[in-house]
Amino acid sequence: MFDYATMTTRNIGFVTEAEQERLRDTPVFVCGVGGMGGACLMALVRAGFTRLTICDLDDFEVSNLNRQLFATLDSVGRHKAEASRDQCLRINPQADIEVLGRDWPDHLDRILGTAKIVVNGTDDLVASLMLYRGARASGATVIDAYASPLPSVYVTRPGDPMPEERLRYPTRGKPIEAVTDADRAEAFLCEAEHVMLNSSSRHHIDLALAGEVAAGRRSRMSFAPMVISTGMLMAYEVTQLATGRPGRTDCRGWFLNVYRNRVERPLPAPVALVMRPIVRRALKRMVAG
């Protein structure tokens, strides 16, 4: 027989009983439950979060089996959010999990009216723009990660610059419906530049293949240890926010270099200013092949 207190009893010590109740009662929106978002969702459910809204556009595919925790041979071909919800309910049948599909933007204002913690698990620019702009308007905080070969995490609070502002996307000031494929490509390069500039990621990935990804000639590479580790970092940030504990992760975030056992934080502004043109030229060479 399921019992919430029994399920979460070993949490106590990491969190207090009062904090566990906060986890139980705090609404969280997980937008995208494939790789990082799915790993984060799994951790949240097992940590005792019960008020969850989740969404995704896609069905699970065989290629997802290498990294997505809710992808199994039984769930291949099923809608990701529905299959993920069903597996979450096998962990905690008392969880209240709302599932949304392609119509999730139509519900965003309603969701953000109560869920002030948002996990961005989508890899689509337009979806991210809608999420961040909506979160700012509603006073919600977004937990996200970079498209990086190293696990990473960053937390954008309502008063912080959004990624499109901070990373200088071409979408700044542009209506969602006016975003073009060229904007998507340029925004991806802006993010790639930040990753190369502020982490040692270039030393831990095949740069020729990375160049093909940046140029749009190849799908993004993903690896289970990196994806799942990133989802866990995101889940820690959700827990910090839900319990009200002060967090040190800001909107610029940090990278976890698992190959060198160290944390890598963004460069000081003067150093970044000097290094940026060098990184930009290197990135252009990578994209050119």
CSV table of C-alpha atoms in Angstrom, one decimal:
chain,number,residue,atom,x,y,z
A,1,MET,CA,0.0,0.0,0.0
A,2,PHE,CA,1.4,3.4,-1.0
A,3,ASP,CA,2.1,6.0,1.7
A,4,TYR,CA,3.7,9.4,1.0
A,5,ALA,CA,5.3,9.7,4.4
A,6,THR,CA,6.9,6.2,4.0
A,7,MET,CA,8.0,7.0,0.5
A,8,THR,CA,9.8,10.2,1.5
A,9,THR,CA,11.0,9.2,5.0
A,10,ARG,CA,14.6,8.8,3.8
A,11,ASN,CA,14.6,12.4,2.5
A,12,ILE,CA,14.4,13.7,6.0
A,13,GLY,CA,17.9,14.8,7.0
A,14,PHE,CA,18.5,16.2,3.5
A,15,VAL,CA,15.4,18.3,4.0
A,16,THR,CA,13.3,18.9,7.1
A,17,GLU,CA,9.8,17.6,7.5
A,18,ALA,CA,8.5,21.2,7.0
A,19,GLU,CA,10.6,21.5,3.8
A,20,GLN,CA,9.3,18.1,2.6
A,21,GLU,CA,5.8,19.5,2.9
A,22,ARG,CA,6.9,22.5,0.7
A,23,LEU,CA,8.2,20.1,-1.9
A,24,ARG,CA,4.8,18.3,-1.8
A,25,ASP,CA,2.8,21.5,-2.2
A,26,THR,CA,5.0,23.5,-4.7
A,27,PRO,CA,3.7,23.6,-8.3
A,28,VAL,CA,6.4,23.1,-10.9
A,29,PHE,CA,6.1,23.3,-14.7
A,30,VAL,CA,8.4,21.1,-16.7
A,31,CYS,CA,8.4,22.1,-20.3
A,32,GLY,CA,9.9,19.3,-22.3
A,33,VAL,CA,10.3,15.8,-20.7
A,34,GLY,CA,12.8,14.2,-23.0
A,35,GLY,CA,16.4,14.3,-22.0
A,36,MET,CA,17.3,16.8,-19.3
A,37,GLY,CA,13.7,17.7,-18.6
A,38,GLY,CA,12.8,14.0,-18.2
A,39,ALA,CA,15.7,13.4,-15.9
A,40,CYS,CA,14.8,16.4,-13.8
A,41,LEU,CA,11.1,15.2,-13.7
A,42,MET,CA,12.1,11.8,-12.5
A,43,ALA,CA,14.2,13.3,-9.6
A,44,LEU,CA,11.3,15.6,-8.6
A,45,VAL,CA,8.8,12.9,-8.4
A,46,ARG,CA,11.1,10.7,-6.4
A,47,ALA,CA,11.9,13.7,-4.1
A,48,GLY,CA,8.2,14.0,-3.4
A,49,PHE,CA,6.9,16.8,-5.6
A,50,THR,CA,3.3,16.1,-6.4
A,51,ARG,CA,1.9,19.2,-8.2
A,52,LEU,CA,3.4,19.0,-11.6
A,53,THR,CA,2.5,20.3,-15.1
A,54,ILE,CA,4.4,18.7,-17.9
A,55,CYS,CA,4.4,19.1,-21.7
A,56,ASP,CA,6.0,17.8,-24.8
A,57,LEU,CA,5.4,17.8,-28.5
A,58,ASP,CA,6.9,14.5,-29.5
A,59,ASP,CA,6.6,10.8,-29.2
A,60,PHE,CA,9.4,8.6,-27.9
A,61,GLU,CA,11.7,7.1,-30.5
A,62,VAL,CA,14.3,4.4,-30.5
A,63,SER,CA,17.0,7.1,-30.7
A,64,ASN,CA,15.8,8.4,-27.4
A,65,LEU,CA,16.7,5.2,-25.6
A,66,ASN,CA,20.4,6.3,-25.2
A,67,ARG,CA,19.6,9.0,-22.7
A,68,GLN,CA,15.9,9.8,-21.9
A,69,LEU,CA,14.9,8.2,-18.6
A,70,PHE,CA,11.3,7.7,-19.5
A,71,ALA,CA,12.1,6.2,-22.9
A,72,THR,CA,11.8,2.4,-22.9
A,73,LEU,CA,10.7,-0.2,-25.5
A,74,ASP,CA,7.3,0.0,-23.9
A,75,SER,CA,7.0,3.8,-24.3
A,76,VAL,CA,8.5,4.1,-27.9
A,77,GLY,CA,5.8,5.4,-30.1
A,78,ARG,CA,3.9,7.0,-27.2
A,79,HIS,CA,3.5,10.7,-26.5
A,80,LYS,CA,6.4,11.7,-24.3
A,81,ALA,CA,4.4,13.6,-21.7
A,82,GLU,CA,1.6,11.0,-21.4
A,83,ALA,CA,4.1,8.1,-21.1
A,84,SER,CA,6.2,10.1,-18.6
A,85,ARG,CA,3.1,10.8,-16.5
A,86,ASP,CA,2.1,7.2,-16.4
A,87,GLN,CA,5.5,6.2,-15.2
A,88,CYS,CA,5.5,8.9,-12.6
A,89,LEU,CA,2.2,7.7,-11.2
A,90,ARG,CA,3.8,4.2,-10.8
A,91,ILE,CA,6.2,5.9,-8.4
A,92,ASN,CA,3.7,8.1,-6.7
A,93,PRO,CA,0.0,7.4,-7.5
A,94,GLN,CA,-1.1,10.4,-5.5
A,95,ALA,CA,0.8,12.9,-7.7
A,96,ASP,CA,-1.3,15.4,-9.5
A,97,ILE,CA,0.2,15.6,-13.0
A,98,GLU,CA,-1.3,17.7,-15.8
A,99,VAL,CA,-0.3,16.7,-19.3
A,100,LEU,CA,-0.2,19.1,-22.2
A,101,GLY,CA,0.9,18.7,-25.9
A,102,ARG,CA,1.2,21.1,-28.8
A,103,ASP,CA,-1.3,23.4,-27.3
A,104,TRP,CA,0.8,24.2,-24.2
A,105,PRO,CA,1.4,27.8,-25.2
A,106,ASP,CA,-2.4,28.4,-25.0
A,107,HIS,CA,-2.3,27.4,-21.3
A,108,LEU,CA,1.0,29.2,-20.4
A,109,ASP,CA,-0.6,32.2,-18.6
A,110,ARG,CA,-2.8,29.9,-16.5
A,111,ILE,CA,0.1,27.6,-15.6
A,112,LEU,CA,2.4,30.5,-14.7
A,113,GLY,CA,-0.3,31.9,-12.5
A,114,THR,CA,0.5,29.2,-10.0
A,115,ALA,CA,3.7,27.5,-11.0
A,116,LYS,CA,6.5,30.0,-10.2
A,117,ILE,CA,9.2,27.4,-10.8
A,118,VAL,CA,9.8,26.4,-14.5
A,119,VAL,CA,12.2,23.9,-15.9
A,120,ASN,CA,13.1,24.5,-19.5
A,121,GLY,CA,13.6,21.0,-21.0
A,122,THR,CA,12.9,22.1,-24.6
A,123,ASP,CA,15.6,22.6,-27.3
A,124,ASP,CA,13.4,24.8,-29.5
A,125,LEU,CA,14.1,28.5,-29.7
A,126,VAL,CA,10.6,29.7,-30.1
A,127,ALA,CA,9.3,27.5,-27.2
A,128,SER,CA,12.1,28.9,-25.0
A,129,LEU,CA,11.3,32.5,-25.9
A,130,MET,CA,7.6,32.0,-25.1
A,131,LEU,CA,8.6,30.4,-21.8
A,132,TYR,CA,11.0,33.1,-20.7
A,133,ARG,CA,8.9,36.0,-21.8
A,134,GLY,CA,5.9,34.5,-20.0
A,135,ALA,CA,7.9,33.7,-16.9
A,136,ARG,CA,9.1,37.3,-16.7
A,137,ALA,CA,5.6,38.7,-17.1
A,138,SER,CA,4.3,36.4,-14.3
A,139,GLY,CA,7.2,36.6,-11.9
A,140,ALA,CA,8.4,33.0,-12.4
A,141,THR,CA,11.9,31.6,-12.2
A,142,VAL,CA,13.3,29.5,-15.1
A,143,ILE,CA,15.9,26.7,-14.5
A,144,ASP,CA,17.8,25.9,-17.7
A,145,ALA,CA,21.0,24.4,-19.1
A,146,TYR,CA,23.3,25.2,-22.0
A,147,ALA,CA,23.6,23.1,-25.2
A,148,SER,CA,27.0,21.9,-23.9
A,149,PRO,CA,29.0,18.6,-23.8
A,150,LEU,CA,29.5,19.4,-20.1
A,151,PRO,CA,26.7,19.3,-17.6
A,152,SER,CA,25.5,22.8,-16.8
A,153,VAL,CA,22.8,24.8,-15.1
A,154,TYR,CA,21.6,28.4,-14.8
A,155,VAL,CA,18.7,30.0,-13.0
A,156,THR,CA,17.0,33.1,-14.4
A,157,ARG,CA,14.9,35.0,-11.9
A,158,PRO,CA,12.2,37.5,-12.9
A,159,GLY,CA,14.6,40.5,-12.7
A,160,ASP,CA,17.5,38.8,-14.5
A,161,PRO,CA,18.3,39.3,-18.2
A,162,MET,CA,16.8,36.5,-20.3
A,163,PRO,CA,19.1,34.3,-22.4
A,164,GLU,CA,18.0,36.2,-25.6
A,165,GLU,CA,19.2,39.4,-24.0
A,166,ARG,CA,22.2,38.1,-22.2
A,167,LEU,CA,23.5,36.1,-25.2
A,168,ARG,CA,22.5,38.7,-27.7
A,169,TYR,CA,20.1,36.6,-29.8
A,170,PRO,CA,18.7,38.3,-33.0
A,171,THR,CA,15.2,37.8,-31.5
A,172,ARG,CA,15.5,40.7,-29.0
A,173,GLY,CA,12.4,42.9,-29.4
A,174,LYS,CA,11.0,40.6,-32.1
A,175,PRO,CA,7.5,39.2,-31.9
A,176,ILE,CA,7.4,35.4,-31.6
A,177,GLU,CA,5.6,35.0,-34.9
A,178,ALA,CA,8.3,36.9,-36.7
A,179,VAL,CA,11.2,34.5,-35.6
A,180,THR,CA,12.8,33.0,-38.7
A,181,ASP,CA,15.0,29.9,-39.3
A,182,ALA,CA,17.9,32.3,-39.7
A,183,ASP,CA,17.2,33.6,-36.2
A,184,ARG,CA,17.2,30.1,-34.9
A,185,ALA,CA,20.6,29.4,-36.5
A,186,GLU,CA,22.1,32.6,-35.2
A,187,ALA,CA,20.7,32.1,-31.7
A,188,PHE,CA,22.3,28.6,-31.6
A,189,LEU,CA,25.6,30.1,-32.6
A,190,CYS,CA,25.3,32.7,-29.8
A,191,GLU,CA,24.8,30.0,-27.3
A,192,ALA,CA,27.7,27.9,-28.7
A,193,GLU,CA,30.0,30.9,-28.5
A,194,HIS,CA,29.1,31.4,-24.8
A,195,VAL,CA,29.8,27.7,-24.1
A,196,MET,CA,33.1,27.7,-25.9
A,197,LEU,CA,34.1,31.0,-24.3
A,198,ASN,CA,33.2,30.1,-20.7
A,199,SER,CA,33.9,26.4,-20.4
A,200,SER,CA,36.5,23.9,-21.5
A,201,SER,CA,33.8,22.1,-23.6
A,202,ARG,CA,36.0,22.2,-26.7
A,203,HIS,CA,38.4,19.7,-25.1
A,204,HIS,CA,35.8,17.1,-24.5
A,205,ILE,CA,33.9,16.7,-27.8
A,206,ASP,CA,34.6,16.0,-31.5
A,207,LEU,CA,34.9,19.5,-32.8
A,208,ALA,CA,34.4,18.4,-36.4
A,209,LEU,CA,31.1,16.9,-35.5
A,210,ALA,CA,30.2,19.8,-33.3
A,211,GLY,CA,30.8,22.1,-36.3
A,212,GLU,CA,28.3,20.1,-38.3
A,213,VAL,CA,25.8,20.4,-35.5
A,214,ALA,CA,26.3,24.2,-35.4
A,215,ALA,CA,25.9,24.4,-39.1
A,216,GLY,CA,22.7,22.5,-39.0
A,217,ARG,CA,24.1,19.5,-41.0
A,218,ARG,CA,23.8,17.1,-38.1
A,219,SER,CA,21.4,16.4,-35.1
A,220,ARG,CA,22.7,17.4,-31.7
A,221,MET,CA,24.9,14.9,-30.0
A,222,SER,CA,23.7,13.6,-26.6
A,223,PHE,CA,25.2,11.2,-24.0
A,224,ALA,CA,23.4,9.7,-21.1
A,225,PRO,CA,25.8,10.7,-18.3
A,226,MET,CA,25.9,14.3,-19.5
A,227,VAL,CA,22.1,14.6,-20.0
A,228,ILE,CA,21.1,12.8,-16.8
A,229,SER,CA,23.7,14.7,-14.7
A,230,THR,CA,22.3,18.0,-16.1
A,231,GLY,CA,18.8,17.0,-15.2
A,232,MET,CA,19.9,16.3,-11.6
A,233,LEU,CA,21.6,19.7,-11.3
A,234,MET,CA,18.3,21.2,-12.5
A,235,ALA,CA,16.4,19.2,-9.9
A,236,TYR,CA,18.6,20.5,-7.1
A,237,GLU,CA,17.9,24.1,-8.2
A,238,VAL,CA,14.1,23.3,-8.1
A,239,THR,CA,14.5,22.0,-4.6
A,240,GLN,CA,16.4,25.0,-3.5
A,241,LEU,CA,13.7,27.3,-4.8
A,242,ALA,CA,10.8,25.2,-3.4
A,243,THR,CA,12.3,25.1,0.1
A,244,GLY,CA,13.3,28.7,0.1
A,245,ARG,CA,16.9,28.0,0.7
A,246,PRO,CA,19.3,30.6,-0.8
A,247,GLY,CA,20.9,29.4,-4.0
A,248,ARG,CA,24.2,30.5,-5.5
A,249,THR,CA,23.4,29.7,-9.1
A,250,ASP,CA,22.7,32.8,-11.1
A,251,CYS,CA,21.5,33.5,-14.6
A,252,ARG,CA,24.9,32.9,-16.1
A,253,GLY,CA,25.2,29.6,-14.3
A,254,TRP,CA,28.2,27.2,-14.3
A,255,PHE,CA,29.6,24.1,-15.9
A,256,LEU,CA,30.5,20.8,-14.2
A,257,ASN,CA,33.7,19.5,-15.7
A,258,VAL,CA,33.4,15.8,-14.9
A,259,TYR,CA,36.7,15.1,-16.7
A,260,ARG,CA,38.8,17.3,-14.5
A,261,ASN,CA,36.7,17.2,-11.3
A,262,ARG,CA,36.0,21.0,-11.2
A,263,VAL,CA,33.4,23.6,-11.6
A,264,GLU,CA,33.8,26.1,-14.4
A,265,ARG,CA,32.2,29.5,-14.0
A,266,PRO,CA,31.8,32.3,-16.6
A,267,LEU,CA,34.9,34.4,-17.2
A,268,PRO,CA,35.2,37.9,-15.8
A,269,ALA,CA,33.8,40.5,-18.2
A,270,PRO,CA,37.3,42.0,-19.2
A,271,VAL,CA,38.7,38.6,-20.0
A,272,ALA,CA,35.6,37.6,-21.9
A,273,LEU,CA,35.8,40.8,-23.9
A,274,VAL,CA,39.4,40.0,-25.0
A,275,MET,CA,38.7,36.3,-25.7
A,276,ARG,CA,35.3,36.6,-27.5
A,277,PRO,CA,36.7,37.6,-31.0
A,278,ILE,CA,39.1,34.6,-30.9
A,279,VAL,CA,36.3,32.2,-29.9
A,280,ARG,CA,34.1,33.7,-32.6
A,281,ARG,CA,36.6,33.1,-35.3
A,282,ALA,CA,37.2,29.5,-34.1
A,283,LEU,CA,33.4,28.9,-34.2
A,284,LYS,CA,33.1,30.2,-37.7
A,285,ARG,CA,35.9,27.9,-38.8
A,286,MET,CA,34.1,25.0,-37.2
A,287,VAL,CA,30.8,25.8,-38.9
A,288,ALA,CA,32.6,26.2,-42.3
A,289,GLY,CA,34.0,22.7,-41.8
